[in-house]
Amino acid sequence: MISGSIRYFIAVAQFGSIREAAKHLNITQSAVSRQIQKLESEMRLRLLDRHSRGISLTSAGEVLLHHASEAMQQKERLDADLEALRGVKSGHIIIRAIESFASSRLPSILEQFYMRYPNVTLDVSVARTASIVEAVRGGQCHIGVTFCAPAERGIVTLAVRTEPQLVILSPKHPLANEASISLKHLVKFPIVGPPALGGSRQLFEAAWQAEGLTCRPIVETNSIHAMAGILRGGIAATIASRSRALSYIRTGELVSIPSTNPVLARGRIELLAREGQRLPPAADALARAIVRSFSEEP
C-alpha cells in the first residue's frame, strides 16, 4: 500500500510547490508540510529543497519519487487486472490536458463517458505541454493531451489530430473580412502571443522566423478569457487553434481566418500515455473515447 505521506510527496513533486499540491489535494498547506516533514524524519534524509520559487527534489527525493511512482503503477496494474475481470464498472482516472482541449472537446467527452460509466471518477487538471509530458512519463497521470509535444523516450502517442493555427480576431478588426491573412500584413497590428513556454509558442515563433519577420507580442497569456478580452476591442489579433477560441467564435465575438503561412498548418494535438503501461479498463475506455473525438469536427 502507498502511505498518505508518500502520496502527498508525489503531489508536491508533481506540482512543484506545497501550495499547489495542497490545492490539488483539497487540504491545507500545513497538513502537507507536516506529512513531508514526517516522511523526511522517518527516512532521516532531506527530500525537498525549499526556496522562494517553490521546491525542488534532492537526490534522495528523486530516488523516492522514482520508486514511489513504480509502486503506484504496480498497484494500478493489479487494480486493472482485477477490474478487467469485472468490466468497466468503477475506477479512477487521472488526466492532464492543455486548456484548449479541456475547455472545448473534453466536456462533451466526459459527459457522454459519465452517462456510460457513472461510477468512474476523474481527476482532470489543465497544464502546459511540457508538464503533461513529465506527468505521463512519471506515472502521475494515466493519459495526457498535449500540443506539438516533442518526441520523448518513455512516451507513446495513442492518437494525433491536426490542429492548424489560425488568425483569431474581432469582427471589428480591419483584417476580419479577408479570406486569408499573411503574417506580413498581420505584423502591422498589435499581437497577443502565447506564453514563452509551450508547444504553441514554439510553433508561433517558427512561423514568424520562416518569413524573416520578428513579432513582439504586446501581451503574452495562456488565458483564453484574457486573450478574448483584449481582442474584442478590434485592434489586436492572435494566432491560435479554432478550438481554443471556440466558445467566443460561436457567439460571434471573435472570428477565425486561415493564415497563408505553411508552418502554422503543422499544429497537432496528441493523446499520450506512458510507454509499456497497460491502462486500467476505465482509463482505456476514456482514451478510446478521446481517440474517436479526434476524428470529429469541433
PDB file of C-alpha atoms in Angstrom:
ATOM      1  CA  MET A   1       0.000   0.000   0.000  1.00  0.00           C
ATOM      2  CA  ILE A   2       1.103   3.580  -0.673  1.00  0.00           C
ATOM      3  CA  SER A   3       1.009   5.686   2.501  1.00  0.00           C
ATOM      4  CA  GLY A   4      -0.689   9.070   2.658  1.00  0.00           C
ATOM      5  CA  SER A   5       2.618  10.860   3.218  1.00  0.00           C
ATOM      6  CA  ILE A   6       4.055   9.261   0.076  1.00  0.00           C
ATOM      7  CA  ARG A   7       1.024  10.383  -1.913  1.00  0.00           C
ATOM      8  CA  TYR A   8       1.452  13.918  -0.603  1.00  0.00           C
ATOM      9  CA  PHE A   9       5.130  13.817  -1.522  1.00  0.00           C
ATOM     10  CA  ILE A  10       4.323  12.715  -5.071  1.00  0.00           C
ATOM     11  CA  ALA A  11       1.807  15.562  -5.410  1.00  0.00           C
ATOM     12  CA  VAL A  12       4.364  18.132  -4.191  1.00  0.00           C
ATOM     13  CA  ALA A  13       6.947  16.784  -6.637  1.00  0.00           C
ATOM     14  CA  GLN A  14       4.423  16.886  -9.490  1.00  0.00           C
ATOM     15  CA  PHE A  15       3.139  20.421  -8.878  1.00  0.00           C
ATOM     16  CA  GLY A  16       6.437  21.951  -7.815  1.00  0.00           C
ATOM     17  CA  SER A  17       5.099  23.606  -4.661  1.00  0.00           C
ATOM     18  CA  ILE A  18       3.400  22.695  -1.416  1.00  0.00           C
ATOM     19  CA  ARG A  19       0.733  25.337  -2.027  1.00  0.00           C
ATOM     20  CA  GLU A  20      -0.290  23.915  -5.427  1.00  0.00           C
ATOM     21  CA  ALA A  21      -0.176  20.346  -4.116  1.00  0.00           C
ATOM     22  CA  ALA A  22      -2.413  21.280  -1.179  1.00  0.00           C
ATOM     23  CA  LYS A  23      -4.867  22.988  -3.534  1.00  0.00           C
ATOM     24  CA  HIS A  24      -4.952  19.884  -5.752  1.00  0.00           C
ATOM     25  CA  LEU A  25      -5.408  17.559  -2.762  1.00  0.00           C
ATOM     26  CA  ASN A  26      -8.019  19.872  -1.221  1.00  0.00           C
ATOM     27  CA  ILE A  27      -6.235  20.028   2.137  1.00  0.00           C
ATOM     28  CA  THR A  28      -4.292  22.705   3.995  1.00  0.00           C
ATOM     29  CA  GLN A  29      -0.671  23.565   3.229  1.00  0.00           C
ATOM     30  CA  SER A  30       0.264  22.886   6.851  1.00  0.00           C
ATOM     31  CA  ALA A  31      -1.117  19.337   6.580  1.00  0.00           C
ATOM     32  CA  VAL A  32       1.017  18.672   3.510  1.00  0.00           C
ATOM     33  CA  SER A  33       4.096  20.194   5.190  1.00  0.00           C
ATOM     34  CA  ARG A  34       3.613  18.012   8.268  1.00  0.00           C
ATOM     35  CA  GLN A  35       3.392  14.867   6.159  1.00  0.00           C
ATOM     36  CA  ILE A  36       6.547  15.770   4.228  1.00  0.00           C
ATOM     37  CA  GLN A  37       8.398  16.510   7.487  1.00  0.00           C
ATOM     38  CA  LYS A  38       7.195  13.186   8.889  1.00  0.00           C
ATOM     39  CA  LEU A  39       8.473  11.392   5.802  1.00  0.00           C
ATOM     40  CA  GLU A  40      11.862  13.127   5.984  1.00  0.00           C
ATOM     41  CA  SER A  41      12.097  12.241   9.686  1.00  0.00           C
ATOM     42  CA  GLU A  42      11.296   8.579   9.024  1.00  0.00           C
ATOM     43  CA  MET A  43      13.872   8.366   6.251  1.00  0.00           C
ATOM     44  CA  ARG A  44      16.399  10.586   8.022  1.00  0.00           C
ATOM     45  CA  LEU A  45      17.023  12.331   4.723  1.00  0.00           C
ATOM     46  CA  ARG A  46      16.027  15.699   3.284  1.00  0.00           C
ATOM     47  CA  LEU A  47      13.721  15.097   0.346  1.00  0.00           C
ATOM     48  CA  LEU A  48      12.988  18.681  -0.716  1.00  0.00           C
ATOM     49  CA  ASP A  49      14.970  21.868  -1.140  1.00  0.00           C
ATOM     50  CA  ARG A  50      12.692  24.773  -0.331  1.00  0.00           C
ATOM     51  CA  HIS A  51      13.222  28.162  -1.984  1.00  0.00           C
ATOM     52  CA  SER A  52      11.253  31.298  -2.837  1.00  0.00           C
ATOM     53  CA  ARG A  53      10.019  29.945  -6.175  1.00  0.00           C
ATOM     54  CA  GLY A  54       8.751  26.660  -4.755  1.00  0.00           C
ATOM     55  CA  ILE A  55      10.559  23.393  -4.172  1.00  0.00           C
ATOM     56  CA  SER A  56      12.995  21.093  -5.925  1.00  0.00           C
ATOM     57  CA  LEU A  57      13.824  17.469  -5.202  1.00  0.00           C
ATOM     58  CA  THR A  58      17.070  16.469  -3.549  1.00  0.00           C
ATOM     59  CA  SER A  59      18.898  13.376  -4.785  1.00  0.00           C
ATOM     60  CA  ALA A  60      17.077  11.355  -2.119  1.00  0.00           C
ATOM     61  CA  GLY A  61      13.795  12.895  -3.250  1.00  0.00           C
ATOM     62  CA  GLU A  62      14.460  11.873  -6.853  1.00  0.00           C
ATOM     63  CA  VAL A  63      15.125   8.281  -5.761  1.00  0.00           C
ATOM     64  CA  LEU A  64      11.983   8.182  -3.628  1.00  0.00           C
ATOM     65  CA  LEU A  65       9.844   9.644  -6.426  1.00  0.00           C
ATOM     66  CA  HIS A  66      11.093   7.005  -8.858  1.00  0.00           C
ATOM     67  CA  HIS A  67      10.328   4.088  -6.538  1.00  0.00           C
ATOM     68  CA  ALA A  68       7.042   5.549  -5.302  1.00  0.00           C
ATOM     69  CA  SER A  69       5.847   6.070  -8.879  1.00  0.00           C
ATOM     70  CA  GLU A  70       6.802   2.487  -9.734  1.00  0.00           C
ATOM     71  CA  ALA A  71       4.906   1.200  -6.685  1.00  0.00           C
ATOM     72  CA  MET A  72       1.809   3.185  -7.658  1.00  0.00           C
ATOM     73  CA  GLN A  73       1.984   1.847 -11.187  1.00  0.00           C
ATOM     74  CA  GLN A  74       2.248  -1.735  -9.916  1.00  0.00           C
ATOM     75  CA  LYS A  75      -0.826  -1.203  -7.768  1.00  0.00           C
ATOM     76  CA  GLU A  76      -2.661   0.257 -10.758  1.00  0.00           C
ATOM     77  CA  ARG A  77      -1.744  -2.788 -12.849  1.00  0.00           C
ATOM     78  CA  LEU A  78      -3.119  -5.048 -10.112  1.00  0.00           C
ATOM     79  CA  ASP A  79      -6.290  -2.963  -9.912  1.00  0.00           C
ATOM     80  CA  ALA A  80      -6.549  -3.061 -13.717  1.00  0.00           C
ATOM     81  CA  ASP A  81      -6.295  -6.857 -13.795  1.00  0.00           C
ATOM     82  CA  LEU A  82      -8.975  -7.182 -11.140  1.00  0.00           C
ATOM     83  CA  GLU A  83     -11.178  -4.562 -12.768  1.00  0.00           C
ATOM     84  CA  ALA A  84     -10.873  -6.274 -16.145  1.00  0.00           C
ATOM     85  CA  LEU A  85     -12.496  -9.333 -14.612  1.00  0.00           C
ATOM     86  CA  ARG A  86     -15.464  -7.212 -13.550  1.00  0.00           C
ATOM     87  CA  GLY A  87     -15.675  -4.956 -16.616  1.00  0.00           C
ATOM     88  CA  VAL A  88     -15.642  -1.162 -16.512  1.00  0.00           C
ATOM     89  CA  LYS A  89     -17.962  -0.577 -13.581  1.00  0.00           C
ATOM     90  CA  SER A  90     -15.754   1.665 -11.471  1.00  0.00           C
ATOM     91  CA  GLY A  91     -12.302   3.201 -11.343  1.00  0.00           C
ATOM     92  CA  HIS A  92     -10.451   6.491 -11.008  1.00  0.00           C
ATOM     93  CA  ILE A  93      -8.823   8.212 -13.988  1.00  0.00           C
ATOM     94  CA  ILE A  94      -6.167  10.929 -13.829  1.00  0.00           C
ATOM     95  CA  ILE A  95      -5.916  13.032 -16.982  1.00  0.00           C
ATOM     96  CA  ARG A  96      -3.844  16.117 -17.764  1.00  0.00           C
ATOM     97  CA  ALA A  97      -4.745  18.281 -20.757  1.00  0.00           C
ATOM     98  CA  ILE A  98      -3.932  21.568 -22.417  1.00  0.00           C
ATOM     99  CA  GLU A  99      -6.506  24.313 -21.876  1.00  0.00           C
ATOM    100  CA  SER A 100      -7.792  24.429 -25.453  1.00  0.00           C
ATOM    101  CA  PHE A 101      -8.784  20.755 -25.355  1.00  0.00           C
ATOM    102  CA  ALA A 102     -10.021  20.854 -21.764  1.00  0.00           C
ATOM    103  CA  SER A 103     -12.335  23.769 -22.494  1.00  0.00           C
ATOM    104  CA  SER A 104     -13.631  22.685 -25.913  1.00  0.00           C
ATOM    105  CA  ARG A 105     -13.770  18.952 -26.615  1.00  0.00           C
ATOM    106  CA  LEU A 106     -13.245  17.367 -23.220  1.00  0.00           C
ATOM    107  CA  PRO A 107     -16.509  18.477 -21.511  1.00  0.00           C
ATOM    108  CA  SER A 108     -18.752  16.707 -24.027  1.00  0.00           C
ATOM    109  CA  ILE A 109     -16.499  13.630 -23.972  1.00  0.00           C
ATOM    110  CA  LEU A 110     -16.725  13.454 -20.184  1.00  0.00           C
ATOM    111  CA  GLU A 111     -20.482  13.999 -20.199  1.00  0.00           C
ATOM    112  CA  GLN A 112     -21.014  11.045 -22.546  1.00  0.00           C
ATOM    113  CA  PHE A 113     -18.448   8.998 -20.629  1.00  0.00           C
ATOM    114  CA  TYR A 114     -20.277   9.626 -17.355  1.00  0.00           C
ATOM    115  CA  MET A 115     -23.578   8.529 -18.870  1.00  0.00           C
ATOM    116  CA  ARG A 116     -21.996   5.190 -19.739  1.00  0.00           C
ATOM    117  CA  TYR A 117     -19.769   4.767 -16.670  1.00  0.00           C
ATOM    118  CA  PRO A 118     -21.434   6.662 -13.780  1.00  0.00           C
ATOM    119  CA  ASN A 119     -19.273   5.053 -11.084  1.00  0.00           C
ATOM    120  CA  VAL A 120     -15.956   6.098 -12.608  1.00  0.00           C
ATOM    121  CA  THR A 121     -14.369   9.179 -11.029  1.00  0.00           C
ATOM    122  CA  LEU A 122     -11.932  11.525 -12.759  1.00  0.00           C
ATOM    123  CA  ASP A 123      -9.143  13.904 -11.798  1.00  0.00           C
ATOM    124  CA  VAL A 124      -8.785  16.492 -14.584  1.00  0.00           C
ATOM    125  CA  SER A 125      -6.119  19.211 -14.478  1.00  0.00           C
ATOM    126  CA  VAL A 126      -5.066  21.791 -17.058  1.00  0.00           C
ATOM    127  CA  ALA A 127      -1.331  22.163 -17.644  1.00  0.00           C
ATOM    128  CA  ARG A 128       1.247  23.099 -20.255  1.00  0.00           C
ATOM    129  CA  THR A 129       2.537  20.500 -22.678  1.00  0.00           C
ATOM    130  CA  ALA A 130       5.948  20.127 -21.005  1.00  0.00           C
ATOM    131  CA  SER A 131       4.354  19.495 -17.605  1.00  0.00           C
ATOM    132  CA  ILE A 132       1.909  16.991 -19.101  1.00  0.00           C
ATOM    133  CA  VAL A 133       4.703  15.042 -20.780  1.00  0.00           C
ATOM    134  CA  GLU A 134       6.573  14.805 -17.460  1.00  0.00           C
ATOM    135  CA  ALA A 135       3.403  13.717 -15.626  1.00  0.00           C
ATOM    136  CA  VAL A 136       2.748  10.972 -18.200  1.00  0.00           C
ATOM    137  CA  ARG A 137       6.338   9.750 -18.155  1.00  0.00           C
ATOM    138  CA  GLY A 138       6.480   9.812 -14.349  1.00  0.00           C
ATOM    139  CA  GLY A 139       3.207   7.941 -13.955  1.00  0.00           C
ATOM    140  CA  GLN A 140       1.439  10.861 -12.253  1.00  0.00           C
ATOM    141  CA  CYS A 141      -1.445  10.561 -14.718  1.00  0.00           C
ATOM    142  CA  HIS A 142      -2.896   7.859 -16.936  1.00  0.00           C
ATOM    143  CA  ILE A 143      -3.180   9.877 -20.144  1.00  0.00           C
ATOM    144  CA  GLY A 144      -2.300  13.370 -21.323  1.00  0.00           C
ATOM    145  CA  VAL A 145      -3.461  15.606 -24.156  1.00  0.00           C
ATOM    146  CA  THR A 146      -0.733  17.905 -25.472  1.00  0.00           C
ATOM    147  CA  PHE A 147       0.010  20.352 -28.287  1.00  0.00           C
ATOM    148  CA  CYS A 148       3.052  19.774 -30.514  1.00  0.00           C
ATOM    149  CA  ALA A 149       4.825  17.683 -27.896  1.00  0.00           C
ATOM    150  CA  PRO A 150       8.418  16.760 -28.811  1.00  0.00           C
ATOM    151  CA  ALA A 151       9.249  13.075 -29.226  1.00  0.00           C
ATOM    152  CA  GLU A 152      10.331  11.767 -25.821  1.00  0.00           C
ATOM    153  CA  ARG A 153      11.625   8.440 -24.554  1.00  0.00           C
ATOM    154  CA  GLY A 154       9.171   6.636 -22.327  1.00  0.00           C
ATOM    155  CA  ILE A 155       6.149   8.184 -24.051  1.00  0.00           C
ATOM    156  CA  VAL A 156       3.809   6.582 -26.582  1.00  0.00           C
ATOM    157  CA  THR A 157       1.416   8.542 -28.808  1.00  0.00           C
ATOM    158  CA  LEU A 158      -2.020   6.919 -28.904  1.00  0.00           C
ATOM    159  CA  ALA A 159      -3.540   9.334 -31.451  1.00  0.00           C
ATOM    160  CA  VAL A 160      -2.839  12.606 -33.247  1.00  0.00           C
ATOM    161  CA  ARG A 161      -5.222  15.257 -34.542  1.00  0.00           C
ATOM    162  CA  THR A 162      -4.171  18.025 -36.911  1.00  0.00           C
ATOM    163  CA  GLU A 163      -4.815  21.378 -35.261  1.00  0.00           C
ATOM    164  CA  PRO A 164      -3.806  24.219 -37.609  1.00  0.00           C
ATOM    165  CA  GLN A 165      -3.189  27.603 -36.045  1.00  0.00           C
ATOM    166  CA  LEU A 166      -5.416  30.366 -37.384  1.00  0.00           C
ATOM    167  CA  VAL A 167      -5.587  34.123 -37.032  1.00  0.00           C
ATOM    168  CA  ILE A 168      -8.130  34.937 -34.323  1.00  0.00           C
ATOM    169  CA  LEU A 169      -9.544  38.461 -34.139  1.00  0.00           C
ATOM    170  CA  SER A 170     -12.648  40.542 -33.600  1.00  0.00           C
ATOM    171  CA  PRO A 171     -15.191  41.046 -36.407  1.00  0.00           C
ATOM    172  CA  LYS A 172     -14.343  44.760 -35.976  1.00  0.00           C
ATOM    173  CA  HIS A 173     -10.665  44.213 -36.842  1.00  0.00           C
ATOM    174  CA  PRO A 174      -9.504  45.746 -40.188  1.00  0.00           C
ATOM    175  CA  LEU A 175      -8.495  42.259 -41.457  1.00  0.00           C
ATOM    176  CA  ALA A 176     -11.692  40.499 -40.374  1.00  0.00           C
ATOM    177  CA  ASN A 177     -13.126  40.243 -43.909  1.00  0.00           C
ATOM    178  CA  GLU A 178     -10.018  38.718 -45.511  1.00  0.00           C
ATOM    179  CA  ALA A 179     -10.217  35.168 -46.890  1.00  0.00           C
ATOM    180  CA  SER A 180      -6.700  34.504 -45.598  1.00  0.00           C
ATOM    181  CA  ILE A 181      -4.102  36.592 -43.805  1.00  0.00           C
ATOM    182  CA  SER A 182      -0.352  36.721 -44.311  1.00  0.00           C
ATOM    183  CA  LEU A 183       1.964  37.349 -41.382  1.00  0.00           C
ATOM    184  CA  LYS A 184       3.420  40.234 -43.388  1.00  0.00           C
ATOM    185  CA  HIS A 185       0.075  42.021 -43.075  1.00  0.00           C
ATOM    186  CA  LEU A 186      -0.656  40.779 -39.567  1.00  0.00           C
ATOM    187  CA  VAL A 187       2.602  42.118 -38.131  1.00  0.00           C
ATOM    188  CA  LYS A 188       1.372  45.678 -38.709  1.00  0.00           C
ATOM    189  CA  PHE A 189      -1.135  45.200 -35.876  1.00  0.00           C
ATOM    190  CA  PRO A 190      -0.704  44.513 -32.147  1.00  0.00           C
ATOM    191  CA  ILE A 191      -0.341  40.788 -31.447  1.00  0.00           C
ATOM    192  CA  VAL A 192      -1.372  38.784 -28.390  1.00  0.00           C
ATOM    193  CA  GLY A 193       1.002  35.844 -28.093  1.00  0.00           C
ATOM    194  CA  PRO A 194       1.144  32.540 -26.208  1.00  0.00           C
ATOM    195  CA  PRO A 195       3.396  32.312 -23.116  1.00  0.00           C
ATOM    196  CA  ALA A 196       7.114  31.768 -23.597  1.00  0.00           C
ATOM    197  CA  LEU A 197       6.952  28.091 -22.636  1.00  0.00           C
ATOM    198  CA  GLY A 198       4.921  25.515 -24.505  1.00  0.00           C
ATOM    199  CA  GLY A 199       4.389  23.929 -27.896  1.00  0.00           C
ATOM    200  CA  SER A 200       2.147  26.727 -29.173  1.00  0.00           C
ATOM    201  CA  ARG A 201       4.870  29.336 -28.579  1.00  0.00           C
ATOM    202  CA  GLN A 202       7.449  27.266 -30.440  1.00  0.00           C
ATOM    203  CA  LEU A 203       5.164  26.980 -33.459  1.00  0.00           C
ATOM    204  CA  PHE A 204       4.273  30.690 -33.155  1.00  0.00           C
ATOM    205  CA  GLU A 205       7.933  31.746 -33.303  1.00  0.00           C
ATOM    206  CA  ALA A 206       8.819  29.255 -36.056  1.00  0.00           C
ATOM    207  CA  ALA A 207       6.100  30.734 -38.287  1.00  0.00           C
ATOM    208  CA  TRP A 208       7.451  34.285 -37.995  1.00  0.00           C
ATOM    209  CA  GLN A 209      11.043  33.149 -38.462  1.00  0.00           C
ATOM    210  CA  ALA A 210      10.114  31.244 -41.626  1.00  0.00           C
ATOM    211  CA  GLU A 211       9.139  34.567 -43.214  1.00  0.00           C
ATOM    212  CA  GLY A 212      12.071  36.513 -41.807  1.00  0.00           C
ATOM    213  CA  LEU A 213       9.790  38.533 -39.539  1.00  0.00           C
ATOM    214  CA  THR A 214      10.049  39.491 -35.889  1.00  0.00           C
ATOM    215  CA  CYS A 215       6.973  39.630 -33.695  1.00  0.00           C
ATOM    216  CA  ARG A 216       6.961  41.185 -30.230  1.00  0.00           C
ATOM    217  CA  PRO A 217       3.576  40.456 -28.636  1.00  0.00           C
ATOM    218  CA  ILE A 218       2.027  43.289 -26.660  1.00  0.00           C
ATOM    219  CA  VAL A 219       0.679  40.680 -24.226  1.00  0.00           C
ATOM    220  CA  GLU A 220       1.580  37.056 -23.552  1.00  0.00           C
ATOM    221  CA  THR A 221      -1.091  34.933 -21.897  1.00  0.00           C
ATOM    222  CA  ASN A 222      -2.247  31.346 -21.545  1.00  0.00           C
ATOM    223  CA  SER A 223      -5.765  32.502 -20.637  1.00  0.00           C
ATOM    224  CA  ILE A 224      -8.330  32.365 -23.411  1.00  0.00           C
ATOM    225  CA  HIS A 225     -10.554  34.733 -21.452  1.00  0.00           C
ATOM    226  CA  ALA A 226      -7.828  37.364 -21.076  1.00  0.00           C
ATOM    227  CA  MET A 227      -6.968  36.965 -24.753  1.00  0.00           C
ATOM    228  CA  ALA A 228     -10.592  37.382 -25.833  1.00  0.00           C
ATOM    229  CA  GLY A 229     -10.980  40.451 -23.657  1.00  0.00           C
ATOM    230  CA  ILE A 230      -8.091  42.136 -25.434  1.00  0.00           C
ATOM    231  CA  LEU A 231      -9.176  41.074 -28.934  1.00  0.00           C
ATOM    232  CA  ARG A 232     -12.742  42.325 -28.511  1.00  0.00           C
ATOM    233  CA  GLY A 233     -11.548  45.907 -28.980  1.00  0.00           C
ATOM    234  CA  GLY A 234     -10.853  45.198 -32.653  1.00  0.00           C
ATOM    235  CA  ILE A 235      -7.235  46.379 -32.668  1.00  0.00           C
ATOM    236  CA  ALA A 236      -5.180  43.313 -31.727  1.00  0.00           C
ATOM    237  CA  ALA A 237      -5.113  39.768 -33.114  1.00  0.00           C
ATOM    238  CA  THR A 238      -3.651  36.446 -32.065  1.00  0.00           C
ATOM    239  CA  ILE A 239      -2.649  33.115 -33.582  1.00  0.00           C
ATOM    240  CA  ALA A 240      -4.308  30.068 -32.041  1.00  0.00           C
ATOM    241  CA  SER A 241      -6.327  26.979 -32.862  1.00  0.00           C
ATOM    242  CA  ARG A 242     -10.029  27.381 -33.572  1.00  0.00           C
ATOM    243  CA  SER A 243     -10.872  25.071 -30.686  1.00  0.00           C
ATOM    244  CA  ARG A 244      -9.062  27.344 -28.244  1.00  0.00           C
ATOM    245  CA  ALA A 245     -11.387  30.251 -29.034  1.00  0.00           C
ATOM    246  CA  LEU A 246     -14.402  28.124 -29.992  1.00  0.00           C
ATOM    247  CA  SER A 247     -16.807  29.449 -27.357  1.00  0.00           C
ATOM    248  CA  TYR A 248     -16.136  33.044 -28.457  1.00  0.00           C
ATOM    249  CA  ILE A 249     -16.315  32.157 -32.154  1.00  0.00           C
ATOM    250  CA  ARG A 250     -19.706  30.505 -31.685  1.00  0.00           C
ATOM    251  CA  THR A 251     -21.107  33.652 -30.067  1.00  0.00           C
ATOM    252  CA  GLY A 252     -19.722  35.830 -32.859  1.00  0.00           C
ATOM    253  CA  GLU A 253     -17.420  37.781 -30.546  1.00  0.00           C
ATOM    254  CA  LEU A 254     -14.357  36.506 -32.426  1.00  0.00           C
ATOM    255  CA  VAL A 255     -13.687  35.068 -35.883  1.00  0.00           C
ATOM    256  CA  SER A 256     -11.004  32.713 -37.184  1.00  0.00           C
ATOM    257  CA  ILE A 257      -9.257  33.196 -40.535  1.00  0.00           C
ATOM    258  CA  PRO A 258      -6.653  30.900 -42.137  1.00  0.00           C
ATOM    259  CA  SER A 259      -3.081  32.110 -42.428  1.00  0.00           C
ATOM    260  CA  THR A 260      -1.020  31.808 -45.593  1.00  0.00           C
ATOM    261  CA  ASN A 261       1.942  30.637 -43.508  1.00  0.00           C
ATOM    262  CA  PRO A 262       2.513  26.863 -44.007  1.00  0.00           C
ATOM    263  CA  VAL A 263       4.230  26.413 -40.637  1.00  0.00           C
ATOM    264  CA  LEU A 264       1.004  27.224 -38.811  1.00  0.00           C
ATOM    265  CA  ALA A 265      -0.726  24.329 -40.562  1.00  0.00           C
ATOM    266  CA  ARG A 266       1.557  21.893 -38.683  1.00  0.00           C
ATOM    267  CA  GLY A 267      -0.184  22.274 -35.341  1.00  0.00           C
ATOM    268  CA  ARG A 268      -1.232  18.980 -33.802  1.00  0.00           C
ATOM    269  CA  ILE A 269      -2.849  17.649 -30.648  1.00  0.00           C
ATOM    270  CA  GLU A 270      -1.586  14.353 -29.256  1.00  0.00           C
ATOM    271  CA  LEU A 271      -3.016  11.817 -26.841  1.00  0.00           C
ATOM    272  CA  LEU A 272      -0.117  10.419 -24.828  1.00  0.00           C
ATOM    273  CA  ALA A 273       0.409   7.532 -22.420  1.00  0.00           C
ATOM    274  CA  ARG A 274       3.406   6.039 -20.657  1.00  0.00           C
ATOM    275  CA  GLU A 275       5.335   3.536 -22.761  1.00  0.00           C
ATOM    276  CA  GLY A 276       4.896  -0.005 -21.506  1.00  0.00           C
ATOM    277  CA  GLN A 277       1.946   0.992 -19.323  1.00  0.00           C
ATOM    278  CA  ARG A 278      -1.228  -1.048 -19.520  1.00  0.00           C
ATOM    279  CA  LEU A 279      -4.058   1.368 -18.942  1.00  0.00           C
ATOM    280  CA  PRO A 280      -6.704   0.355 -16.398  1.00  0.00           C
ATOM    281  CA  PRO A 281     -10.019  -0.511 -18.095  1.00  0.00           C
ATOM    282  CA  ALA A 282     -11.661   2.807 -17.186  1.00  0.00           C
ATOM    283  CA  ALA A 283      -8.699   4.858 -18.438  1.00  0.00           C
ATOM    284  CA  ASP A 284      -8.537   2.753 -21.588  1.00  0.00           C
ATOM    285  CA  ALA A 285     -12.238   3.390 -22.245  1.00  0.00           C
ATOM    286  CA  LEU A 286     -11.726   7.150 -21.856  1.00  0.00           C
ATOM    287  CA  ALA A 287      -8.661   7.070 -24.114  1.00  0.00           C
ATOM    288  CA  ARG A 288     -10.705   5.358 -26.819  1.00  0.00           C
ATOM    289  CA  ALA A 289     -13.435   7.987 -26.447  1.00  0.00           C
ATOM    290  CA  ILE A 290     -10.839  10.743 -26.919  1.00  0.00           C
ATOM    291  CA  VAL A 291      -9.417   8.985 -29.973  1.00  0.00           C
ATOM    292  CA  ARG A 292     -12.898   8.889 -31.504  1.00  0.00           C
ATOM    293  CA  SER A 293     -13.339  12.611 -30.818  1.00  0.00           C
ATOM    294  CA  PHE A 294     -10.160  13.384 -32.767  1.00  0.00           C
ATOM    295  CA  SER A 295     -11.986  12.448 -35.983  1.00  0.00           C
ATOM    296  CA  GLU A 296     -14.932  14.736 -35.282  1.00  0.00           C
ATOM    297  CA  GLU A 297     -15.314  18.371 -36.253  1.00  0.00           C
ATOM    298  CA  PRO A 298     -15.308  20.828 -33.348  1.00  0.00           C
TER     299      PRO A 298
END
